[in-house]
Amino acid sequence: MLARLEGHKKSVVGVALSLASDKLYTGSRDGTVRVWDCNSGKCDRVINLGFEIGSLICEGSWVFIGLPNLVRVWNLSLEGNKEFCLDGPIGQVYALAVYKDLLFAGTANGDILVWEGSFEANPFAMVATLRELKKAVVCLNIGSGVNSLYSGSMDNTVKVWDLETLQCKQTLNGHKDVVMSLLSWDQCLLTYSLDHTMKFWIAREGGKLEPVDMHEEKSGILKVFGMQDAKGRPIVLCSCNDNCVHLYELDSFNEMDRIFAENKVREIQRGPNGLFFTGDAAGVVTVWMWQQNK
């Protein structure tokens, strides 16, 4: 552990490191975005948005913030940090994802809204609304290698969407509670749920995903993130309701280490040069680095 960034009053829902500056952006359910100086670790600004934040991500020089009935967009490369507001969502925006020039937003009413980027005065135009889901969309994941968008929902299902046609091409059933987080690579997909289970899916001939394995935790799973450790090994970081982040080797799924937190970790995000960040339910953002000797 390198540092604890304290100041948020409620759960952290997004951590984003901008490529356009040396600032770290964190969003919380307390309705604020905090801007941290990466060199000093000090909070430079507190931006009160007035509404509970549901999600926050960064892509290049763009920061996207999910709010009730709205997505706010900041372009950090423009002088004055140009801001845009994207209307259309119904209810809280719980999940955001970017693929090429498309922005996806998963909402409380089960819709996934899609905007296409442009270079006009308002750089985003809504191009589609995906309406196959019955309850809130709480996580999104881009499977660029298989041209798919994955969405996890409070209806306990995972939908697989074609990124070209924006049509639903498969529904994955099997979880008995909310699908909270998704992780994909190549032809593989991991789905994580509050039902304490992780399901491992592989695409067969024709592209259809089939379940091939299952791992069970002792408590509900909140968030997963994939990255490499200091030795270049692929690792899955899995946050659970037991206030722990479990670190698994992807190849064997053996637990190699564990981070003990004071509260439930709701957000995990990767940084440069072996750094990663966790955000917990009490509003604390913790900065970590992989040790070379582990």
PDB file of C-alpha atoms in Angstrom:
ATOM      1  CA  MET A   1       0.000   0.000   0.000  1.00  0.00           C
ATOM      2  CA  LEU A   2       1.406   3.373  -1.051  1.00  0.00           C
ATOM      3  CA  ALA A   3      -1.293   5.848  -0.008  1.00  0.00           C
ATOM      4  CA  ARG A   4      -4.824   6.360   1.284  1.00  0.00           C
ATOM      5  CA  LEU A   5      -6.822   9.154  -0.350  1.00  0.00           C
ATOM      6  CA  GLU A   6      -9.557  10.216   2.061  1.00  0.00           C
ATOM      7  CA  GLY A   7     -12.343  12.753   1.642  1.00  0.00           C
ATOM      8  CA  HIS A   8     -15.371  11.105   0.051  1.00  0.00           C
ATOM      9  CA  LYS A   9     -18.297  10.598   2.449  1.00  0.00           C
ATOM     10  CA  LYS A  10     -19.913   7.634   0.681  1.00  0.00           C
ATOM     11  CA  SER A  11     -18.954   4.671  -1.500  1.00  0.00           C
ATOM     12  CA  VAL A  12     -16.460   5.176  -4.315  1.00  0.00           C
ATOM     13  CA  VAL A  13     -17.965   4.102  -7.649  1.00  0.00           C
ATOM     14  CA  GLY A  14     -15.263   5.158 -10.104  1.00  0.00           C
ATOM     15  CA  VAL A  15     -11.512   5.769 -10.279  1.00  0.00           C
ATOM     16  CA  ALA A  16     -10.025   7.197 -13.481  1.00  0.00           C
ATOM     17  CA  LEU A  17      -6.480   8.227 -14.346  1.00  0.00           C
ATOM     18  CA  SER A  18      -6.452  10.692 -17.237  1.00  0.00           C
ATOM     19  CA  LEU A  19      -3.861  10.448 -19.995  1.00  0.00           C
ATOM     20  CA  ALA A  20      -4.260  14.180 -20.601  1.00  0.00           C
ATOM     21  CA  SER A  21      -2.965  15.257 -17.181  1.00  0.00           C
ATOM     22  CA  ASP A  22      -1.275  14.080 -13.992  1.00  0.00           C
ATOM     23  CA  LYS A  23      -4.616  13.996 -12.178  1.00  0.00           C
ATOM     24  CA  LEU A  24      -6.591  11.126 -10.687  1.00  0.00           C
ATOM     25  CA  TYR A  25     -10.383  11.467 -10.769  1.00  0.00           C
ATOM     26  CA  THR A  26     -12.580   9.672  -8.229  1.00  0.00           C
ATOM     27  CA  GLY A  27     -16.382   9.628  -8.151  1.00  0.00           C
ATOM     28  CA  SER A  28     -18.585   8.793  -5.173  1.00  0.00           C
ATOM     29  CA  ARG A  29     -22.180   8.281  -4.214  1.00  0.00           C
ATOM     30  CA  ASP A  30     -21.791  11.441  -2.117  1.00  0.00           C
ATOM     31  CA  GLY A  31     -22.288  13.350  -5.393  1.00  0.00           C
ATOM     32  CA  THR A  32     -18.733  14.641  -5.714  1.00  0.00           C
ATOM     33  CA  VAL A  33     -15.803  14.121  -8.037  1.00  0.00           C
ATOM     34  CA  ARG A  34     -12.433  14.636  -6.381  1.00  0.00           C
ATOM     35  CA  VAL A  35      -9.400  15.570  -8.443  1.00  0.00           C
ATOM     36  CA  TRP A  36      -6.096  14.376  -6.931  1.00  0.00           C
ATOM     37  CA  ASP A  37      -2.563  15.434  -7.795  1.00  0.00           C
ATOM     38  CA  CYS A  38      -0.663  12.241  -8.658  1.00  0.00           C
ATOM     39  CA  ASN A  39       2.651  13.682  -7.513  1.00  0.00           C
ATOM     40  CA  SER A  40       1.661  14.997  -4.074  1.00  0.00           C
ATOM     41  CA  GLY A  41      -1.380  12.805  -3.352  1.00  0.00           C
ATOM     42  CA  LYS A  42      -3.305  15.916  -2.353  1.00  0.00           C
ATOM     43  CA  CYS A  43      -6.863  16.718  -3.409  1.00  0.00           C
ATOM     44  CA  ASP A  44      -6.758  19.722  -5.777  1.00  0.00           C
ATOM     45  CA  ARG A  45     -10.492  20.133  -6.373  1.00  0.00           C
ATOM     46  CA  VAL A  46     -13.844  18.897  -5.137  1.00  0.00           C
ATOM     47  CA  ILE A  47     -16.589  19.158  -7.772  1.00  0.00           C
ATOM     48  CA  ASN A  48     -20.093  18.830  -6.323  1.00  0.00           C
ATOM     49  CA  LEU A  49     -22.426  17.545  -9.032  1.00  0.00           C
ATOM     50  CA  GLY A  50     -25.507  17.679  -6.811  1.00  0.00           C
ATOM     51  CA  PHE A  51     -26.650  14.116  -7.519  1.00  0.00           C
ATOM     52  CA  GLU A  52     -25.496  10.634  -6.536  1.00  0.00           C
ATOM     53  CA  ILE A  53     -22.884   9.360  -8.973  1.00  0.00           C
ATOM     54  CA  GLY A  54     -23.507   5.888 -10.385  1.00  0.00           C
ATOM     55  CA  SER A  55     -20.326   5.404 -12.434  1.00  0.00           C
ATOM     56  CA  LEU A  56     -17.185   7.163 -13.641  1.00  0.00           C
ATOM     57  CA  ILE A  57     -14.668   6.116 -16.298  1.00  0.00           C
ATOM     58  CA  CYS A  58     -11.889   7.715 -18.333  1.00  0.00           C
ATOM     59  CA  GLU A  59     -10.949   7.079 -21.946  1.00  0.00           C
ATOM     60  CA  GLY A  60      -7.987   9.032 -23.262  1.00  0.00           C
ATOM     61  CA  SER A  61      -8.621  12.689 -22.471  1.00  0.00           C
ATOM     62  CA  TRP A  62     -12.343  12.121 -21.829  1.00  0.00           C
ATOM     63  CA  VAL A  63     -14.013  11.594 -18.443  1.00  0.00           C
ATOM     64  CA  PHE A  64     -17.561  10.155 -18.418  1.00  0.00           C
ATOM     65  CA  ILE A  65     -19.773  10.407 -15.320  1.00  0.00           C
ATOM     66  CA  GLY A  66     -23.058   8.518 -14.903  1.00  0.00           C
ATOM     67  CA  LEU A  67     -25.769  10.392 -12.980  1.00  0.00           C
ATOM     68  CA  PRO A  68     -29.548  10.057 -12.613  1.00  0.00           C
ATOM     69  CA  ASN A  69     -31.069  10.692 -16.076  1.00  0.00           C
ATOM     70  CA  LEU A  70     -27.797  12.087 -17.431  1.00  0.00           C
ATOM     71  CA  VAL A  71     -24.209  11.407 -18.507  1.00  0.00           C
ATOM     72  CA  ARG A  72     -21.728  14.230 -18.023  1.00  0.00           C
ATOM     73  CA  VAL A  73     -18.699  14.351 -20.301  1.00  0.00           C
ATOM     74  CA  TRP A  74     -15.499  16.324 -19.686  1.00  0.00           C
ATOM     75  CA  ASN A  75     -12.869  16.809 -22.382  1.00  0.00           C
ATOM     76  CA  LEU A  76      -9.637  17.452 -20.478  1.00  0.00           C
ATOM     77  CA  SER A  77      -7.608  18.204 -23.605  1.00  0.00           C
ATOM     78  CA  LEU A  78      -9.550  21.392 -24.317  1.00  0.00           C
ATOM     79  CA  GLU A  79      -8.763  24.634 -22.540  1.00  0.00           C
ATOM     80  CA  GLY A  80     -11.099  25.053 -19.586  1.00  0.00           C
ATOM     81  CA  ASN A  81     -12.026  21.350 -19.582  1.00  0.00           C
ATOM     82  CA  LYS A  82     -14.982  21.551 -21.956  1.00  0.00           C
ATOM     83  CA  GLU A  83     -18.143  19.873 -20.599  1.00  0.00           C
ATOM     84  CA  PHE A  84     -21.078  18.233 -22.368  1.00  0.00           C
ATOM     85  CA  CYS A  85     -24.331  16.738 -21.029  1.00  0.00           C
ATOM     86  CA  LEU A  86     -25.917  13.678 -22.642  1.00  0.00           C
ATOM     87  CA  ASP A  87     -29.650  13.388 -21.992  1.00  0.00           C
ATOM     88  CA  GLY A  88     -31.738  10.276 -22.475  1.00  0.00           C
ATOM     89  CA  PRO A  89     -31.087   7.855 -19.606  1.00  0.00           C
ATOM     90  CA  ILE A  90     -34.045   6.976 -17.369  1.00  0.00           C
ATOM     91  CA  GLY A  91     -32.897   6.615 -13.787  1.00  0.00           C
ATOM     92  CA  GLN A  92     -29.364   6.158 -12.491  1.00  0.00           C
ATOM     93  CA  VAL A  93     -26.529   5.331 -14.908  1.00  0.00           C
ATOM     94  CA  TYR A  94     -24.771   2.431 -13.177  1.00  0.00           C
ATOM     95  CA  ALA A  95     -22.314   1.398 -15.901  1.00  0.00           C
ATOM     96  CA  LEU A  96     -20.326   3.019 -18.716  1.00  0.00           C
ATOM     97  CA  ALA A  97     -18.092   1.582 -21.442  1.00  0.00           C
ATOM     98  CA  VAL A  98     -16.319   2.867 -24.548  1.00  0.00           C
ATOM     99  CA  TYR A  99     -15.572   0.997 -27.780  1.00  0.00           C
ATOM    100  CA  LYS A 100     -13.898   2.925 -30.617  1.00  0.00           C
ATOM    101  CA  ASP A 101     -16.191   5.952 -31.156  1.00  0.00           C
ATOM    102  CA  LEU A 102     -19.176   4.484 -29.257  1.00  0.00           C
ATOM    103  CA  LEU A 103     -20.186   5.263 -25.662  1.00  0.00           C
ATOM    104  CA  PHE A 104     -22.480   2.792 -23.843  1.00  0.00           C
ATOM    105  CA  ALA A 105     -24.477   3.624 -20.705  1.00  0.00           C
ATOM    106  CA  GLY A 106     -26.371   1.023 -18.641  1.00  0.00           C
ATOM    107  CA  THR A 107     -29.329   2.450 -16.748  1.00  0.00           C
ATOM    108  CA  ALA A 108     -31.678   1.686 -13.863  1.00  0.00           C
ATOM    109  CA  ASN A 109     -34.632   0.944 -16.152  1.00  0.00           C
ATOM    110  CA  GLY A 110     -32.735  -1.771 -18.062  1.00  0.00           C
ATOM    111  CA  ASP A 111     -31.818   0.248 -21.154  1.00  0.00           C
ATOM    112  CA  ILE A 112     -28.356   0.499 -22.663  1.00  0.00           C
ATOM    113  CA  LEU A 113     -28.003   3.808 -24.461  1.00  0.00           C
ATOM    114  CA  VAL A 114     -25.461   4.238 -27.250  1.00  0.00           C
ATOM    115  CA  TRP A 115     -23.874   7.490 -28.416  1.00  0.00           C
ATOM    116  CA  GLU A 116     -21.506   7.936 -31.332  1.00  0.00           C
ATOM    117  CA  GLY A 117     -18.680  10.431 -31.097  1.00  0.00           C
ATOM    118  CA  SER A 118     -18.205  13.179 -33.688  1.00  0.00           C
ATOM    119  CA  PHE A 119     -16.375  16.471 -34.043  1.00  0.00           C
ATOM    120  CA  GLU A 120     -19.408  18.761 -34.132  1.00  0.00           C
ATOM    121  CA  ALA A 121     -20.396  21.361 -31.519  1.00  0.00           C
ATOM    122  CA  ASN A 122     -21.945  18.616 -29.389  1.00  0.00           C
ATOM    123  CA  PRO A 123     -19.538  15.763 -30.067  1.00  0.00           C
ATOM    124  CA  PHE A 124     -21.957  12.928 -29.215  1.00  0.00           C
ATOM    125  CA  ALA A 125     -25.122  11.832 -31.008  1.00  0.00           C
ATOM    126  CA  MET A 126     -27.422   9.089 -29.697  1.00  0.00           C
ATOM    127  CA  VAL A 127     -27.611   6.279 -32.231  1.00  0.00           C
ATOM    128  CA  ALA A 128     -29.406   3.426 -30.436  1.00  0.00           C
ATOM    129  CA  THR A 129     -31.182   2.211 -27.323  1.00  0.00           C
ATOM    130  CA  LEU A 130     -30.782  -1.482 -26.473  1.00  0.00           C
ATOM    131  CA  ARG A 131     -33.924  -2.742 -24.725  1.00  0.00           C
ATOM    132  CA  GLU A 132     -33.670  -6.482 -24.087  1.00  0.00           C
ATOM    133  CA  LEU A 133     -33.304  -6.213 -20.303  1.00  0.00           C
ATOM    134  CA  LYS A 134     -36.035  -6.182 -17.653  1.00  0.00           C
ATOM    135  CA  LYS A 135     -34.121  -4.717 -14.709  1.00  0.00           C
ATOM    136  CA  ALA A 136     -31.201  -2.359 -14.070  1.00  0.00           C
ATOM    137  CA  VAL A 137     -27.938  -2.830 -15.962  1.00  0.00           C
ATOM    138  CA  VAL A 138     -25.143  -2.734 -13.362  1.00  0.00           C
ATOM    139  CA  CYS A 139     -22.013  -3.688 -15.359  1.00  0.00           C
ATOM    140  CA  LEU A 140     -20.697  -3.520 -18.926  1.00  0.00           C
ATOM    141  CA  ASN A 141     -17.634  -5.091 -20.524  1.00  0.00           C
ATOM    142  CA  ILE A 142     -16.179  -4.839 -24.025  1.00  0.00           C
ATOM    143  CA  GLY A 143     -15.042  -8.085 -25.678  1.00  0.00           C
ATOM    144  CA  SER A 144     -13.278  -6.408 -28.588  1.00  0.00           C
ATOM    145  CA  GLY A 145     -11.637  -9.629 -29.792  1.00  0.00           C
ATOM    146  CA  VAL A 146     -15.037 -11.220 -30.391  1.00  0.00           C
ATOM    147  CA  ASN A 147     -16.836  -8.010 -31.359  1.00  0.00           C
ATOM    148  CA  SER A 148     -19.140  -8.220 -28.334  1.00  0.00           C
ATOM    149  CA  LEU A 149     -20.544  -6.042 -25.579  1.00  0.00           C
ATOM    150  CA  TYR A 150     -21.454  -7.918 -22.388  1.00  0.00           C
ATOM    151  CA  SER A 151     -24.012  -6.539 -19.919  1.00  0.00           C
ATOM    152  CA  GLY A 152     -24.818  -7.805 -16.418  1.00  0.00           C
ATOM    153  CA  SER A 153     -28.184  -7.090 -14.871  1.00  0.00           C
ATOM    154  CA  MET A 154     -30.282  -7.210 -11.738  1.00  0.00           C
ATOM    155  CA  ASP A 155     -32.419  -9.804 -13.564  1.00  0.00           C
ATOM    156  CA  ASN A 156     -29.495 -12.255 -12.963  1.00  0.00           C
ATOM    157  CA  THR A 157     -28.655 -12.590 -16.673  1.00  0.00           C
ATOM    158  CA  VAL A 158     -25.794 -11.603 -18.946  1.00  0.00           C
ATOM    159  CA  LYS A 159     -26.606 -10.340 -22.433  1.00  0.00           C
ATOM    160  CA  VAL A 160     -24.154 -10.604 -25.333  1.00  0.00           C
ATOM    161  CA  TRP A 161     -24.513  -7.801 -27.904  1.00  0.00           C
ATOM    162  CA  ASP A 162     -22.985  -7.550 -31.372  1.00  0.00           C
ATOM    163  CA  LEU A 163     -20.875  -4.364 -31.492  1.00  0.00           C
ATOM    164  CA  GLU A 164     -21.559  -3.869 -35.219  1.00  0.00           C
ATOM    165  CA  THR A 165     -25.308  -4.478 -35.418  1.00  0.00           C
ATOM    166  CA  LEU A 166     -26.056  -3.615 -31.749  1.00  0.00           C
ATOM    167  CA  GLN A 167     -28.373  -6.628 -31.628  1.00  0.00           C
ATOM    168  CA  CYS A 168     -28.565  -9.144 -28.772  1.00  0.00           C
ATOM    169  CA  LYS A 169     -27.026 -12.406 -29.949  1.00  0.00           C
ATOM    170  CA  GLN A 170     -27.158 -14.486 -26.758  1.00  0.00           C
ATOM    171  CA  THR A 171     -28.532 -14.487 -23.201  1.00  0.00           C
ATOM    172  CA  LEU A 172     -26.506 -16.268 -20.501  1.00  0.00           C
ATOM    173  CA  ASN A 173     -28.518 -17.757 -17.654  1.00  0.00           C
ATOM    174  CA  GLY A 174     -27.393 -19.624 -14.560  1.00  0.00           C
ATOM    175  CA  HIS A 175     -26.774 -17.020 -11.861  1.00  0.00           C
ATOM    176  CA  LYS A 176     -29.314 -16.802  -9.026  1.00  0.00           C
ATOM    177  CA  ASP A 177     -28.629 -13.200  -8.014  1.00  0.00           C
ATOM    178  CA  VAL A 178     -27.451  -9.892  -9.499  1.00  0.00           C
ATOM    179  CA  VAL A 179     -24.534 -10.143 -11.941  1.00  0.00           C
ATOM    180  CA  MET A 180     -22.206  -7.506 -10.487  1.00  0.00           C
ATOM    181  CA  SER A 181     -19.055  -7.705 -12.620  1.00  0.00           C
ATOM    182  CA  LEU A 182     -17.666  -9.109 -15.874  1.00  0.00           C
ATOM    183  CA  LEU A 183     -14.185  -9.911 -17.192  1.00  0.00           C
ATOM    184  CA  SER A 184     -13.383 -11.007 -20.756  1.00  0.00           C
ATOM    185  CA  TRP A 185     -10.383 -11.842 -22.943  1.00  0.00           C
ATOM    186  CA  ASP A 186     -10.024 -13.663 -26.269  1.00  0.00           C
ATOM    187  CA  GLN A 187     -12.863 -16.217 -26.451  1.00  0.00           C
ATOM    188  CA  CYS A 188     -13.431 -16.295 -22.677  1.00  0.00           C
ATOM    189  CA  LEU A 189     -15.813 -14.592 -20.275  1.00  0.00           C
ATOM    190  CA  LEU A 190     -15.989 -14.611 -16.473  1.00  0.00           C
ATOM    191  CA  THR A 191     -19.280 -13.592 -14.841  1.00  0.00           C
ATOM    192  CA  TYR A 192     -19.491 -12.734 -11.132  1.00  0.00           C
ATOM    193  CA  SER A 193     -22.606 -12.516  -8.992  1.00  0.00           C
ATOM    194  CA  LEU A 194     -23.970 -11.815  -5.532  1.00  0.00           C
ATOM    195  CA  ASP A 195     -24.955 -15.525  -5.514  1.00  0.00           C
ATOM    196  CA  HIS A 196     -21.308 -16.188  -4.441  1.00  0.00           C
ATOM    197  CA  THR A 197     -20.337 -17.739  -7.783  1.00  0.00           C
ATOM    198  CA  MET A 198     -18.017 -17.067 -10.676  1.00  0.00           C
ATOM    199  CA  LYS A 199     -18.931 -18.769 -13.956  1.00  0.00           C
ATOM    200  CA  PHE A 200     -16.357 -19.387 -16.688  1.00  0.00           C
ATOM    201  CA  TRP A 201     -17.668 -19.286 -20.279  1.00  0.00           C
ATOM    202  CA  ILE A 202     -15.877 -20.129 -23.550  1.00  0.00           C
ATOM    203  CA  ALA A 203     -17.041 -19.388 -27.089  1.00  0.00           C
ATOM    204  CA  ARG A 204     -17.473 -22.525 -29.174  1.00  0.00           C
ATOM    205  CA  GLU A 205     -17.954 -22.880 -32.923  1.00  0.00           C
ATOM    206  CA  GLY A 206     -20.423 -20.312 -34.130  1.00  0.00           C
ATOM    207  CA  GLY A 207     -19.417 -17.935 -31.359  1.00  0.00           C
ATOM    208  CA  LYS A 208     -21.930 -19.138 -28.764  1.00  0.00           C
ATOM    209  CA  LEU A 209     -20.691 -19.025 -25.176  1.00  0.00           C
ATOM    210  CA  GLU A 210     -20.976 -22.185 -23.086  1.00  0.00           C
ATOM    211  CA  PRO A 211     -20.284 -22.601 -19.345  1.00  0.00           C
ATOM    212  CA  VAL A 212     -17.235 -24.766 -18.667  1.00  0.00           C
ATOM    213  CA  ASP A 213     -16.418 -24.156 -14.991  1.00  0.00           C
ATOM    214  CA  MET A 214     -17.613 -22.517 -11.789  1.00  0.00           C
ATOM    215  CA  HIS A 215     -15.839 -21.144  -8.722  1.00  0.00           C
ATOM    216  CA  GLU A 216     -17.670 -20.439  -5.459  1.00  0.00           C
ATOM    217  CA  GLU A 217     -16.817 -17.791  -2.879  1.00  0.00           C
ATOM    218  CA  LYS A 218     -18.034 -17.710   0.727  1.00  0.00           C
ATOM    219  CA  SER A 219     -19.733 -14.350   0.147  1.00  0.00           C
ATOM    220  CA  GLY A 220     -21.240 -12.297  -2.654  1.00  0.00           C
ATOM    221  CA  ILE A 221     -18.912 -10.930  -5.338  1.00  0.00           C
ATOM    222  CA  LEU A 222     -18.944  -7.166  -5.911  1.00  0.00           C
ATOM    223  CA  LYS A 223     -16.196  -6.330  -8.418  1.00  0.00           C
ATOM    224  CA  VAL A 224     -13.507  -8.058 -10.470  1.00  0.00           C
ATOM    225  CA  PHE A 225     -10.581  -6.714 -12.421  1.00  0.00           C
ATOM    226  CA  GLY A 226      -7.890  -8.396 -14.484  1.00  0.00           C
ATOM    227  CA  MET A 227      -4.267  -7.268 -14.707  1.00  0.00           C
ATOM    228  CA  GLN A 228      -0.694  -8.529 -14.652  1.00  0.00           C
ATOM    229  CA  ASP A 229       1.460  -8.678 -11.529  1.00  0.00           C
ATOM    230  CA  ALA A 230       5.111  -7.573 -11.338  1.00  0.00           C
ATOM    231  CA  LYS A 231       6.224 -10.829 -13.004  1.00  0.00           C
ATOM    232  CA  GLY A 232       3.759 -10.473 -15.869  1.00  0.00           C
ATOM    233  CA  ARG A 233       1.420 -13.210 -14.640  1.00  0.00           C
ATOM    234  CA  PRO A 234      -2.307 -12.654 -15.359  1.00  0.00           C
ATOM    235  CA  ILE A 235      -4.131 -12.050 -12.075  1.00  0.00           C
ATOM    236  CA  VAL A 236      -7.804 -11.663 -11.211  1.00  0.00           C
ATOM    237  CA  LEU A 237      -8.628  -9.287  -8.354  1.00  0.00           C
ATOM    238  CA  CYS A 238     -11.978 -10.289  -6.849  1.00  0.00           C
ATOM    239  CA  SER A 239     -13.693  -8.098  -4.249  1.00  0.00           C
ATOM    240  CA  CYS A 240     -16.311  -9.748  -2.038  1.00  0.00           C
ATOM    241  CA  ASN A 241     -18.807  -8.867   0.674  1.00  0.00           C
ATOM    242  CA  ASP A 242     -16.310 -10.159   3.271  1.00  0.00           C
ATOM    243  CA  ASN A 243     -14.309  -6.889   2.990  1.00  0.00           C
ATOM    244  CA  CYS A 244     -11.504  -8.706   1.174  1.00  0.00           C
ATOM    245  CA  VAL A 245     -10.013  -8.505  -2.292  1.00  0.00           C
ATOM    246  CA  HIS A 246      -8.910 -12.008  -3.281  1.00  0.00           C
ATOM    247  CA  LEU A 247      -6.028 -12.300  -5.763  1.00  0.00           C
ATOM    248  CA  TYR A 248      -6.189 -15.354  -8.027  1.00  0.00           C
ATOM    249  CA  GLU A 249      -3.798 -16.675 -10.629  1.00  0.00           C
ATOM    250  CA  LEU A 250      -5.870 -16.788 -13.787  1.00  0.00           C
ATOM    251  CA  ASP A 251      -4.407 -20.028 -15.131  1.00  0.00           C
ATOM    252  CA  SER A 252      -5.085 -22.174 -12.054  1.00  0.00           C
ATOM    253  CA  PHE A 253      -7.470 -19.907 -10.118  1.00  0.00           C
ATOM    254  CA  ASN A 254      -5.426 -20.620  -6.996  1.00  0.00           C
ATOM    255  CA  GLU A 255      -5.599 -17.829  -4.440  1.00  0.00           C
ATOM    256  CA  MET A 256      -2.141 -16.235  -4.217  1.00  0.00           C
ATOM    257  CA  ASP A 257      -2.834 -13.345  -1.830  1.00  0.00           C
ATOM    258  CA  ARG A 258      -5.545 -11.303  -0.170  1.00  0.00           C
ATOM    259  CA  ILE A 259      -6.089  -7.621   0.591  1.00  0.00           C
ATOM    260  CA  PHE A 260      -7.942  -7.023   3.857  1.00  0.00           C
ATOM    261  CA  ALA A 261     -10.019  -3.837   3.721  1.00  0.00           C
ATOM    262  CA  GLU A 262     -11.902  -1.937   6.402  1.00  0.00           C
ATOM    263  CA  ASN A 263     -15.004  -1.798   4.196  1.00  0.00           C
ATOM    264  CA  LYS A 264     -16.380  -3.444   1.078  1.00  0.00           C
ATOM    265  CA  VAL A 265     -14.301  -2.590  -1.987  1.00  0.00           C
ATOM    266  CA  ARG A 266     -16.637  -1.366  -4.710  1.00  0.00           C
ATOM    267  CA  GLU A 267     -14.147  -0.250  -7.340  1.00  0.00           C
ATOM    268  CA  ILE A 268     -10.826  -1.538  -8.697  1.00  0.00           C
ATOM    269  CA  GLN A 269      -8.842   0.215 -11.421  1.00  0.00           C
ATOM    270  CA  ARG A 270      -5.399  -0.197 -12.962  1.00  0.00           C
ATOM    271  CA  GLY A 271      -2.753   2.521 -13.137  1.00  0.00           C
ATOM    272  CA  PRO A 272       0.653   2.718 -14.874  1.00  0.00           C
ATOM    273  CA  ASN A 273       3.871   0.983 -13.856  1.00  0.00           C
ATOM    274  CA  GLY A 274       2.353  -1.653 -11.567  1.00  0.00           C
ATOM    275  CA  LEU A 275      -0.021   0.683  -9.750  1.00  0.00           C
ATOM    276  CA  PHE A 276      -3.671  -0.094  -9.051  1.00  0.00           C
ATOM    277  CA  PHE A 277      -6.419   1.564  -7.045  1.00  0.00           C
ATOM    278  CA  THR A 278      -9.256   0.333  -4.845  1.00  0.00           C
ATOM    279  CA  GLY A 279     -12.246   2.376  -3.703  1.00  0.00           C
ATOM    280  CA  ASP A 280     -14.343   1.257  -0.748  1.00  0.00           C
ATOM    281  CA  ALA A 281     -17.824   1.780   0.679  1.00  0.00           C
ATOM    282  CA  ALA A 282     -16.550   4.331   3.241  1.00  0.00           C
ATOM    283  CA  GLY A 283     -15.205   6.600   0.476  1.00  0.00           C
ATOM    284  CA  VAL A 284     -11.495   5.765   0.821  1.00  0.00           C
ATOM    285  CA  VAL A 285      -9.333   5.322  -2.284  1.00  0.00           C
ATOM    286  CA  THR A 286      -6.196   3.242  -1.686  1.00  0.00           C
ATOM    287  CA  VAL A 287      -3.149   3.220  -3.968  1.00  0.00           C
ATOM    288  CA  TRP A 288      -1.284  -0.100  -4.343  1.00  0.00           C
ATOM    289  CA  MET A 289       1.782  -1.339  -6.183  1.00  0.00           C
ATOM    290  CA  TRP A 290       2.853  -4.876  -7.023  1.00  0.00           C
ATOM    291  CA  GLN A 291       5.983  -6.030  -5.189  1.00  0.00           C
ATOM    292  CA  GLN A 292       8.717  -7.469  -7.390  1.00  0.00           C
ATOM    293  CA  ASN A 293       9.486 -10.323  -4.977  1.00  0.00           C
ATOM    294  CA  LYS A 294       5.938 -11.691  -4.766  1.00  0.00           C
TER     295      LYS A 294
END
